[in-house]
Amino acid sequence: MVSVVSSPPFRLRRPLRGPVRAVAETAWVLLAGLGVWVAVGYLGVLPRPYLQLLALAVGAGLFPLRRRFPATVLLVLAALTGLASCVGPVTAATAYTVARRTVRARTRARLLAGAAALLVVCATVAAPWLGPGPLPYGLALGLVLTPTAVLVPGLVGTSYGQQRRLVRALRERGDAAERARRLADSEARIHERSRIAAEMHDLLGHRLSLISLHAGGLELALEHADPELREEAVLVRRTTRDALGELRQALGVLGPLGRDTGPEALTDATGTRADIEALVARSRDGGIAVRLDWTGPDLDGRPAGVRRAVHRVVRESLTNVHRYAGAAHVAVTVTHGEETARVTVRNGAPPASAVPAAGLGTGRGLTGLRERVELLGGTFAAAPLPSGGFLVEAALPAEPGETPTLRREEAPGTGDGASAGPDPAERGTAQALTLALGLVALSVLTALGTLFVHATAPHRDAGPRPLPRVGMTYGDVIGSGVTDNAAVRAAATGREPPRPPGTAGCVYPFNGATESRPGSLTVARYCFDAAERLIAIDRFTVPSVRDATPWETP
């Protein structure tokens, strides 16, 4: 039957191609680099931010050339990443593309190793000017950026490229196998049609021979009785002979069909109950346990095409049992009703120790059966059973129509045998989303690694605060952590040595008061003049009062 496949109500847009795709990819990696630049600069650990922004602009300009000059662009971007960590997302996308498109493993490994080494060297050398400062911290920054900008994207690109090439090769092999299967099925259908044509030759040849024979007898009978009618009989005999010759010539182009001659030749009794019982009996003689269940009247009154189809279904099914499951039990069921004739052949699972017979055949017999049944307007099904056996079932119309049902040949890639597979647009969208999320994750790791290295590197204002010294202002002394303490001032009142001349005020910090020995307290005194300049730092000892410990009772 001719099947009509309706077109989908809408079509998905194709993925971006050409310049539009290049602009979109460049804008995406530039946005990721800007995200790293803003994140690092927001925390104030980005030296020379405008110079790093210039490096990001240069990297974004080189990014569209990564497919034409993969090695050069990757190495230059790796060097720029060592100078400015915000170029890391651009380098990561480039490393992914280069690794995915490079087929030779050695070339790919050399490119990734060279880019990683160049990034580390540039980050180490540029550390005092554009990095965290000391060379060891520049080396640490390079080692942190190398996995996120080169190694991890390169490994992901390598895996995806190999997977893509493998899937392409498997798809090509699958397409070739599918084409071979369709050609074999087409050959089986053509052979079955040739077999049907040969059967038609046997049937029509027998009928035409009878017509020619009777026309010859009529010609002899009318030779003297009615010469005019004799000429008509001669015309009928000659026309029948010519028709039989033309039929043989037309069927001769179908090739040799000697396989259905001899003891297997089809007759008027083919497909009747006696014929099916004979097939079952021969299978029993061959060692197969076969049971026949016949429901309804005999098929001797049905058209020859239906009877021969029943014969072919039973014979081919039993032949397959001989080949594949010779030790299994078989049930042959024929149900003949007023409108349909149904044939079912079911075999059980063969024992585990059973070995299939040698020369298993081409496996196209079921295809021929399907062709024969569907040409008569019936339905055919053949499938393995969950129990391990096999089921063949055919339902034939008891009186097929005058015009056979022709089935359109399935084109390659259509029909039940073709797998739909994922839509290319959907597959491209999923891939783009995955790569975008991966780029975002690498950008976050790049920013965190840069912040970590810059946070651990020493800065100019790092280290302990300077100690107070004579000549410092009151504000500098207070800023160094020296503050007046009322308790220490009270302990020193009346017991301190005379203040230096010109003293306008003194500060008694708590951190300068220490107990040197029991009953004495060492006090530090910072004296300032009227201009709030530190003029003296004195240390002296005053008596201290010792309270009872908490566990002592008075």
JSON list of C-alpha atoms in Angstrom, two decimals, residues 162-341:
[
{"chain": "A", "resi": 162, "resn": "GLN", "atom": "CA", "xyz": [37.23, 11.44, 18.75]},
{"chain": "A", "resi": 163, "resn": "GLN", "atom": "CA", "xyz": [33.62, 10.75, 19.64]},
{"chain": "A", "resi": 164, "resn": "ARG", "atom": "CA", "xyz": [32.41, 12.75, 16.65]},
{"chain": "A", "resi": 165, "resn": "ARG", "atom": "CA", "xyz": [34.72, 10.93, 14.24]},
{"chain": "A", "resi": 166, "resn": "LEU", "atom": "CA", "xyz": [33.74, 7.57, 15.72]},
{"chain": "A", "resi": 167, "resn": "VAL", "atom": "CA", "xyz": [30.03, 8.34, 15.46]},
{"chain": "A", "resi": 168, "resn": "ARG", "atom": "CA", "xyz": [30.50, 9.46, 11.85]},
{"chain": "A", "resi": 169, "resn": "ALA", "atom": "CA", "xyz": [32.29, 6.21, 10.99]},
{"chain": "A", "resi": 170, "resn": "LEU", "atom": "CA", "xyz": [29.63, 4.13, 12.75]},
{"chain": "A", "resi": 171, "resn": "ARG", "atom": "CA", "xyz": [26.88, 6.05, 10.99]},
{"chain": "A", "resi": 172, "resn": "GLU", "atom": "CA", "xyz": [28.51, 5.42, 7.61]},
{"chain": "A", "resi": 173, "resn": "ARG", "atom": "CA", "xyz": [28.84, 1.71, 8.39]},
{"chain": "A", "resi": 174, "resn": "GLY", "atom": "CA", "xyz": [25.25, 1.60, 9.59]},
{"chain": "A", "resi": 175, "resn": "ASP", "atom": "CA", "xyz": [24.04, 3.33, 6.42]},
{"chain": "A", "resi": 176, "resn": "ALA", "atom": "CA", "xyz": [25.99, 0.86, 4.30]},
{"chain": "A", "resi": 177, "resn": "ALA", "atom": "CA", "xyz": [24.55, -2.08, 6.23]},
{"chain": "A", "resi": 178, "resn": "GLU", "atom": "CA", "xyz": [21.06, -0.62, 5.91]},
{"chain": "A", "resi": 179, "resn": "ARG", "atom": "CA", "xyz": [21.48, -0.20, 2.16]},
{"chain": "A", "resi": 180, "resn": "ALA", "atom": "CA", "xyz": [22.73, -3.78, 1.88]},
{"chain": "A", "resi": 181, "resn": "ARG", "atom": "CA", "xyz": [19.77, -5.04, 3.90]},
{"chain": "A", "resi": 182, "resn": "ARG", "atom": "CA", "xyz": [17.31, -3.13, 1.74]},
{"chain": "A", "resi": 183, "resn": "LEU", "atom": "CA", "xyz": [18.92, -4.44, -1.43]},
{"chain": "A", "resi": 184, "resn": "ALA", "atom": "CA", "xyz": [18.71, -7.99, -0.08]},
{"chain": "A", "resi": 185, "resn": "ASP", "atom": "CA", "xyz": [15.08, -7.51, 0.90]},
{"chain": "A", "resi": 186, "resn": "SER", "atom": "CA", "xyz": [14.31, -6.07, -2.51]},
{"chain": "A", "resi": 187, "resn": "GLU", "atom": "CA", "xyz": [15.97, -9.06, -4.13]},
{"chain": "A", "resi": 188, "resn": "ALA", "atom": "CA", "xyz": [13.89, -11.40, -1.95]},
{"chain": "A", "resi": 189, "resn": "ARG", "atom": "CA", "xyz": [10.68, -9.59, -2.91]},
{"chain": "A", "resi": 190, "resn": "ILE", "atom": "CA", "xyz": [11.58, -9.69, -6.60]},
{"chain": "A", "resi": 191, "resn": "HIS", "atom": "CA", "xyz": [12.34, -13.39, -6.35]},
{"chain": "A", "resi": 192, "resn": "GLU", "atom": "CA", "xyz": [9.02, -14.05, -4.65]},
{"chain": "A", "resi": 193, "resn": "ARG", "atom": "CA", "xyz": [7.22, -12.15, -7.39]},
{"chain": "A", "resi": 194, "resn": "SER", "atom": "CA", "xyz": [9.11, -14.25, -9.93]},
{"chain": "A", "resi": 195, "resn": "ARG", "atom": "CA", "xyz": [7.99, -17.38, -8.10]},
{"chain": "A", "resi": 196, "resn": "ILE", "atom": "CA", "xyz": [4.40, -16.15, -8.19]},
{"chain": "A", "resi": 197, "resn": "ALA", "atom": "CA", "xyz": [4.75, -15.45, -11.89]},
{"chain": "A", "resi": 198, "resn": "ALA", "atom": "CA", "xyz": [6.07, -18.98, -12.46]},
{"chain": "A", "resi": 199, "resn": "GLU", "atom": "CA", "xyz": [3.14, -20.38, -10.53]},
{"chain": "A", "resi": 200, "resn": "MET", "atom": "CA", "xyz": [0.86, -18.27, -12.69]},
{"chain": "A", "resi": 201, "resn": "HIS", "atom": "CA", "xyz": [2.57, -19.76, -15.74]},
{"chain": "A", "resi": 202, "resn": "ASP", "atom": "CA", "xyz": [1.86, -23.27, -14.48]},
{"chain": "A", "resi": 203, "resn": "LEU", "atom": "CA", "xyz": [-1.78, -22.43, -13.84]},
{"chain": "A", "resi": 204, "resn": "LEU", "atom": "CA", "xyz": [-2.46, -20.47, -17.01]},
{"chain": "A", "resi": 205, "resn": "GLY", "atom": "CA", "xyz": [-0.40, -22.83, -19.14]},
{"chain": "A", "resi": 206, "resn": "HIS", "atom": "CA", "xyz": [-2.53, -25.73, -18.02]},
{"chain": "A", "resi": 207, "resn": "ARG", "atom": "CA", "xyz": [-5.73, -23.80, -18.72]},
{"chain": "A", "resi": 208, "resn": "LEU", "atom": "CA", "xyz": [-4.55, -22.55, -22.10]},
{"chain": "A", "resi": 209, "resn": "SER", "atom": "CA", "xyz": [-3.45, -26.07, -23.07]},
{"chain": "A", "resi": 210, "resn": "LEU", "atom": "CA", "xyz": [-6.95, -27.32, -22.32]},
{"chain": "A", "resi": 211, "resn": "ILE", "atom": "CA", "xyz": [-8.46, -24.51, -24.40]},
{"chain": "A", "resi": 212, "resn": "SER", "atom": "CA", "xyz": [-6.12, -25.32, -27.30]},
{"chain": "A", "resi": 213, "resn": "LEU", "atom": "CA", "xyz": [-6.95, -29.02, -27.02]},
{"chain": "A", "resi": 214, "resn": "HIS", "atom": "CA", "xyz": [-10.70, -28.40, -27.09]},
{"chain": "A", "resi": 215, "resn": "ALA", "atom": "CA", "xyz": [-10.29, -25.91, -29.95]},
{"chain": "A", "resi": 216, "resn": "GLY", "atom": "CA", "xyz": [-8.44, -28.58, -31.94]},
{"chain": "A", "resi": 217, "resn": "GLY", "atom": "CA", "xyz": [-11.25, -31.08, -31.32]},
{"chain": "A", "resi": 218, "resn": "LEU", "atom": "CA", "xyz": [-13.81, -28.50, -32.33]},
{"chain": "A", "resi": 219, "resn": "GLU", "atom": "CA", "xyz": [-11.80, -27.82, -35.49]},
{"chain": "A", "resi": 220, "resn": "LEU", "atom": "CA", "xyz": [-11.92, -31.51, -36.52]},
{"chain": "A", "resi": 221, "resn": "ALA", "atom": "CA", "xyz": [-15.61, -31.76, -35.71]},
{"chain": "A", "resi": 222, "resn": "LEU", "atom": "CA", "xyz": [-16.50, -28.73, -37.85]},
{"chain": "A", "resi": 223, "resn": "GLU", "atom": "CA", "xyz": [-14.28, -29.65, -40.79]},
{"chain": "A", "resi": 224, "resn": "HIS", "atom": "CA", "xyz": [-17.21, -31.12, -42.80]},
{"chain": "A", "resi": 225, "resn": "ALA", "atom": "CA", "xyz": [-20.19, -29.85, -40.83]},
{"chain": "A", "resi": 226, "resn": "ASP", "atom": "CA", "xyz": [-19.56, -26.12, -40.99]},
{"chain": "A", "resi": 227, "resn": "PRO", "atom": "CA", "xyz": [-16.36, -24.90, -42.71]},
{"chain": "A", "resi": 228, "resn": "GLU", "atom": "CA", "xyz": [-16.98, -21.29, -41.70]},
{"chain": "A", "resi": 229, "resn": "LEU", "atom": "CA", "xyz": [-17.13, -22.10, -38.00]},
{"chain": "A", "resi": 230, "resn": "ARG", "atom": "CA", "xyz": [-14.07, -24.32, -38.46]},
{"chain": "A", "resi": 231, "resn": "GLU", "atom": "CA", "xyz": [-12.06, -21.23, -39.37]},
{"chain": "A", "resi": 232, "resn": "GLU", "atom": "CA", "xyz": [-13.13, -19.66, -36.07]},
{"chain": "A", "resi": 233, "resn": "ALA", "atom": "CA", "xyz": [-12.00, -22.74, -34.18]},
{"chain": "A", "resi": 234, "resn": "VAL", "atom": "CA", "xyz": [-8.65, -22.63, -35.99]},
{"chain": "A", "resi": 235, "resn": "LEU", "atom": "CA", "xyz": [-8.31, -18.97, -34.98]},
{"chain": "A", "resi": 236, "resn": "VAL", "atom": "CA", "xyz": [-9.04, -19.82, -31.33]},
{"chain": "A", "resi": 237, "resn": "ARG", "atom": "CA", "xyz": [-6.48, -22.67, -31.33]},
{"chain": "A", "resi": 238, "resn": "ARG", "atom": "CA", "xyz": [-3.77, -20.54, -32.94]},
{"chain": "A", "resi": 239, "resn": "THR", "atom": "CA", "xyz": [-4.47, -17.58, -30.66]},
{"chain": "A", "resi": 240, "resn": "THR", "atom": "CA", "xyz": [-4.26, -19.85, -27.61]},
{"chain": "A", "resi": 241, "resn": "ARG", "atom": "CA", "xyz": [-0.98, -21.32, -28.84]},
{"chain": "A", "resi": 242, "resn": "ASP", "atom": "CA", "xyz": [0.45, -17.86, -29.48]},
{"chain": "A", "resi": 243, "resn": "ALA", "atom": "CA", "xyz": [-0.70, -16.66, -26.04]},
{"chain": "A", "resi": 244, "resn": "LEU", "atom": "CA", "xyz": [0.98, -19.62, -24.37]},
{"chain": "A", "resi": 245, "resn": "GLY", "atom": "CA", "xyz": [4.21, -18.93, -26.27]},
{"chain": "A", "resi": 246, "resn": "GLU", "atom": "CA", "xyz": [4.15, -15.24, -25.39]},
{"chain": "A", "resi": 247, "resn": "LEU", "atom": "CA", "xyz": [3.50, -16.10, -21.74]},
{"chain": "A", "resi": 248, "resn": "ARG", "atom": "CA", "xyz": [6.53, -18.39, -21.69]},
{"chain": "A", "resi": 249, "resn": "GLN", "atom": "CA", "xyz": [8.68, -15.71, -23.36]},
{"chain": "A", "resi": 250, "resn": "ALA", "atom": "CA", "xyz": [7.53, -13.02, -20.93]},
{"chain": "A", "resi": 251, "resn": "LEU", "atom": "CA", "xyz": [8.25, -15.22, -17.92]},
{"chain": "A", "resi": 252, "resn": "GLY", "atom": "CA", "xyz": [11.58, -16.31, -19.37]},
{"chain": "A", "resi": 253, "resn": "VAL", "atom": "CA", "xyz": [13.15, -12.94, -18.46]},
{"chain": "A", "resi": 254, "resn": "LEU", "atom": "CA", "xyz": [12.54, -13.71, -14.78]},
{"chain": "A", "resi": 255, "resn": "GLY", "atom": "CA", "xyz": [15.44, -16.16, -14.75]},
{"chain": "A", "resi": 256, "resn": "PRO", "atom": "CA", "xyz": [15.67, -19.85, -13.86]},
{"chain": "A", "resi": 257, "resn": "LEU", "atom": "CA", "xyz": [13.03, -20.98, -11.42]},
{"chain": "A", "resi": 258, "resn": "GLY", "atom": "CA", "xyz": [13.78, -24.67, -11.34]},
{"chain": "A", "resi": 259, "resn": "ARG", "atom": "CA", "xyz": [13.71, -24.80, -7.54]},
{"chain": "A", "resi": 260, "resn": "ASP", "atom": "CA", "xyz": [9.92, -25.18, -7.59]},
{"chain": "A", "resi": 261, "resn": "THR", "atom": "CA", "xyz": [9.83, -28.12, -9.99]},
{"chain": "A", "resi": 262, "resn": "GLY", "atom": "CA", "xyz": [10.02, -31.82, -9.35]},
{"chain": "A", "resi": 263, "resn": "PRO", "atom": "CA", "xyz": [8.53, -33.11, -6.11]},
{"chain": "A", "resi": 264, "resn": "GLU", "atom": "CA", "xyz": [8.02, -29.54, -4.90]},
{"chain": "A", "resi": 265, "resn": "ALA", "atom": "CA", "xyz": [5.99, -28.48, -7.95]},
{"chain": "A", "resi": 266, "resn": "LEU", "atom": "CA", "xyz": [2.69, -26.81, -7.12]},
{"chain": "A", "resi": 267, "resn": "THR", "atom": "CA", "xyz": [-0.55, -28.40, -8.29]},
{"chain": "A", "resi": 268, "resn": "ASP", "atom": "CA", "xyz": [-4.27, -27.79, -7.91]},
{"chain": "A", "resi": 269, "resn": "ALA", "atom": "CA", "xyz": [-4.10, -29.62, -4.57]},
{"chain": "A", "resi": 270, "resn": "THR", "atom": "CA", "xyz": [-1.51, -27.22, -3.19]},
{"chain": "A", "resi": 271, "resn": "GLY", "atom": "CA", "xyz": [-2.68, -25.52, 0.00]},
{"chain": "A", "resi": 272, "resn": "THR", "atom": "CA", "xyz": [-5.52, -27.89, 0.72]},
{"chain": "A", "resi": 273, "resn": "ARG", "atom": "CA", "xyz": [-5.82, -29.77, 3.98]},
{"chain": "A", "resi": 274, "resn": "ALA", "atom": "CA", "xyz": [-4.31, -32.92, 2.49]},
{"chain": "A", "resi": 275, "resn": "ASP", "atom": "CA", "xyz": [-1.33, -30.91, 1.23]},
{"chain": "A", "resi": 276, "resn": "ILE", "atom": "CA", "xyz": [-0.72, -29.27, 4.64]},
{"chain": "A", "resi": 277, "resn": "GLU", "atom": "CA", "xyz": [-1.02, -32.67, 6.36]},
{"chain": "A", "resi": 278, "resn": "ALA", "atom": "CA", "xyz": [1.58, -34.01, 3.94]},
{"chain": "A", "resi": 279, "resn": "LEU", "atom": "CA", "xyz": [3.96, -31.17, 4.83]},
{"chain": "A", "resi": 280, "resn": "VAL", "atom": "CA", "xyz": [3.47, -31.87, 8.54]},
{"chain": "A", "resi": 281, "resn": "ALA", "atom": "CA", "xyz": [4.02, -35.59, 7.99]},
{"chain": "A", "resi": 282, "resn": "ARG", "atom": "CA", "xyz": [7.31, -35.00, 6.17]},
{"chain": "A", "resi": 283, "resn": "SER", "atom": "CA", "xyz": [8.46, -32.77, 9.06]},
{"chain": "A", "resi": 284, "resn": "ARG", "atom": "CA", "xyz": [7.59, -35.53, 11.53]},
{"chain": "A", "resi": 285, "resn": "ASP", "atom": "CA", "xyz": [9.61, -37.95, 9.45]},
{"chain": "A", "resi": 286, "resn": "GLY", "atom": "CA", "xyz": [12.50, -35.48, 9.72]},
{"chain": "A", "resi": 287, "resn": "GLY", "atom": "CA", "xyz": [12.45, -35.70, 13.53]},
{"chain": "A", "resi": 288, "resn": "ILE", "atom": "CA", "xyz": [10.37, -32.65, 14.45]},
{"chain": "A", "resi": 289, "resn": "ALA", "atom": "CA", "xyz": [7.40, -32.88, 16.83]},
{"chain": "A", "resi": 290, "resn": "VAL", "atom": "CA", "xyz": [4.68, -31.09, 14.84]},
{"chain": "A", "resi": 291, "resn": "ARG", "atom": "CA", "xyz": [1.00, -30.78, 15.73]},
{"chain": "A", "resi": 292, "resn": "LEU", "atom": "CA", "xyz": [-1.60, -29.62, 13.18]},
{"chain": "A", "resi": 293, "resn": "ASP", "atom": "CA", "xyz": [-4.85, -27.94, 14.22]},
{"chain": "A", "resi": 294, "resn": "TRP", "atom": "CA", "xyz": [-7.29, -27.27, 11.36]},
{"chain": "A", "resi": 295, "resn": "THR", "atom": "CA", "xyz": [-10.45, -25.27, 12.01]},
{"chain": "A", "resi": 296, "resn": "GLY", "atom": "CA", "xyz": [-13.07, -24.76, 9.33]},
{"chain": "A", "resi": 297, "resn": "PRO", "atom": "CA", "xyz": [-13.66, -26.31, 5.92]},
{"chain": "A", "resi": 298, "resn": "ASP", "atom": "CA", "xyz": [-11.01, -27.27, 3.41]},
{"chain": "A", "resi": 299, "resn": "LEU", "atom": "CA", "xyz": [-9.41, -24.64, 1.16]},
{"chain": "A", "resi": 300, "resn": "ASP", "atom": "CA", "xyz": [-10.01, -26.55, -2.09]},
{"chain": "A", "resi": 301, "resn": "GLY", "atom": "CA", "xyz": [-12.69, -24.06, -3.07]},
{"chain": "A", "resi": 302, "resn": "ARG", "atom": "CA", "xyz": [-10.54, -20.99, -2.59]},
{"chain": "A", "resi": 303, "resn": "PRO", "atom": "CA", "xyz": [-8.48, -19.26, -5.29]},
{"chain": "A", "resi": 304, "resn": "ALA", "atom": "CA", "xyz": [-5.12, -20.78, -6.17]},
{"chain": "A", "resi": 305, "resn": "GLY", "atom": "CA", "xyz": [-3.23, -17.72, -4.91]},
{"chain": "A", "resi": 306, "resn": "VAL", "atom": "CA", "xyz": [-4.64, -18.10, -1.41]},
{"chain": "A", "resi": 307, "resn": "ARG", "atom": "CA", "xyz": [-3.99, -21.83, -1.27]},
{"chain": "A", "resi": 308, "resn": "ARG", "atom": "CA", "xyz": [-0.43, -21.45, -2.50]},
{"chain": "A", "resi": 309, "resn": "ALA", "atom": "CA", "xyz": [0.23, -18.66, 0.00]},
{"chain": "A", "resi": 310, "resn": "VAL", "atom": "CA", "xyz": [-0.92, -20.95, 2.81]},
{"chain": "A", "resi": 311, "resn": "HIS", "atom": "CA", "xyz": [1.32, -23.69, 1.48]},
{"chain": "A", "resi": 312, "resn": "ARG", "atom": "CA", "xyz": [4.33, -21.36, 1.27]},
{"chain": "A", "resi": 313, "resn": "VAL", "atom": "CA", "xyz": [3.83, -20.01, 4.80]},
{"chain": "A", "resi": 314, "resn": "VAL", "atom": "CA", "xyz": [3.66, -23.48, 6.34]},
{"chain": "A", "resi": 315, "resn": "ARG", "atom": "CA", "xyz": [6.51, -24.88, 4.26]},
{"chain": "A", "resi": 316, "resn": "GLU", "atom": "CA", "xyz": [8.89, -21.94, 4.87]},
{"chain": "A", "resi": 317, "resn": "SER", "atom": "CA", "xyz": [8.11, -21.91, 8.60]},
{"chain": "A", "resi": 318, "resn": "LEU", "atom": "CA", "xyz": [8.76, -25.63, 8.98]},
{"chain": "A", "resi": 319, "resn": "THR", "atom": "CA", "xyz": [11.97, -25.25, 6.97]},
{"chain": "A", "resi": 320, "resn": "ASN", "atom": "CA", "xyz": [13.15, -22.56, 9.39]},
{"chain": "A", "resi": 321, "resn": "VAL", "atom": "CA", "xyz": [12.33, -24.85, 12.33]},
{"chain": "A", "resi": 322, "resn": "HIS", "atom": "CA", "xyz": [14.48, -27.56, 10.74]},
{"chain": "A", "resi": 323, "resn": "ARG", "atom": "CA", "xyz": [17.34, -25.11, 10.41]},
{"chain": "A", "resi": 324, "resn": "TYR", "atom": "CA", "xyz": [17.23, -23.21, 13.69]},
{"chain": "A", "resi": 325, "resn": "ALA", "atom": "CA", "xyz": [15.24, -25.26, 16.24]},
{"chain": "A", "resi": 326, "resn": "GLY", "atom": "CA", "xyz": [15.15, -28.88, 15.14]},
{"chain": "A", "resi": 327, "resn": "ALA", "atom": "CA", "xyz": [14.51, -30.19, 18.68]},
{"chain": "A", "resi": 328, "resn": "ALA", "atom": "CA", "xyz": [11.64, -27.80, 19.48]},
{"chain": "A", "resi": 329, "resn": "HIS", "atom": "CA", "xyz": [7.91, -28.55, 19.51]},
{"chain": "A", "resi": 330, "resn": "VAL", "atom": "CA", "xyz": [5.90, -26.94, 16.70]},
{"chain": "A", "resi": 331, "resn": "ALA", "atom": "CA", "xyz": [2.20, -26.10, 16.47]},
{"chain": "A", "resi": 332, "resn": "VAL", "atom": "CA", "xyz": [0.66, -25.41, 13.05]},
{"chain": "A", "resi": 333, "resn": "THR", "atom": "CA", "xyz": [-2.79, -23.82, 13.18]},
{"chain": "A", "resi": 334, "resn": "VAL", "atom": "CA", "xyz": [-5.00, -23.14, 10.13]},
{"chain": "A", "resi": 335, "resn": "THR", "atom": "CA", "xyz": [-8.29, -21.32, 10.71]},
{"chain": "A", "resi": 336, "resn": "HIS", "atom": "CA", "xyz": [-10.54, -21.06, 7.64]},
{"chain": "A", "resi": 337, "resn": "GLY", "atom": "CA", "xyz": [-13.50, -18.73, 7.94]},
{"chain": "A", "resi": 338, "resn": "GLU", "atom": "CA", "xyz": [-15.90, -17.10, 5.54]},
{"chain": "A", "resi": 339, "resn": "GLU", "atom": "CA", "xyz": [-13.74, -14.01, 5.00]},
{"chain": "A", "resi": 340, "resn": "THR", "atom": "CA", "xyz": [-10.21, -14.91, 6.05]},
{"chain": "A", "resi": 341, "resn": "ALA", "atom": "CA", "xyz": [-7.81, -17.81, 6.18]}
]
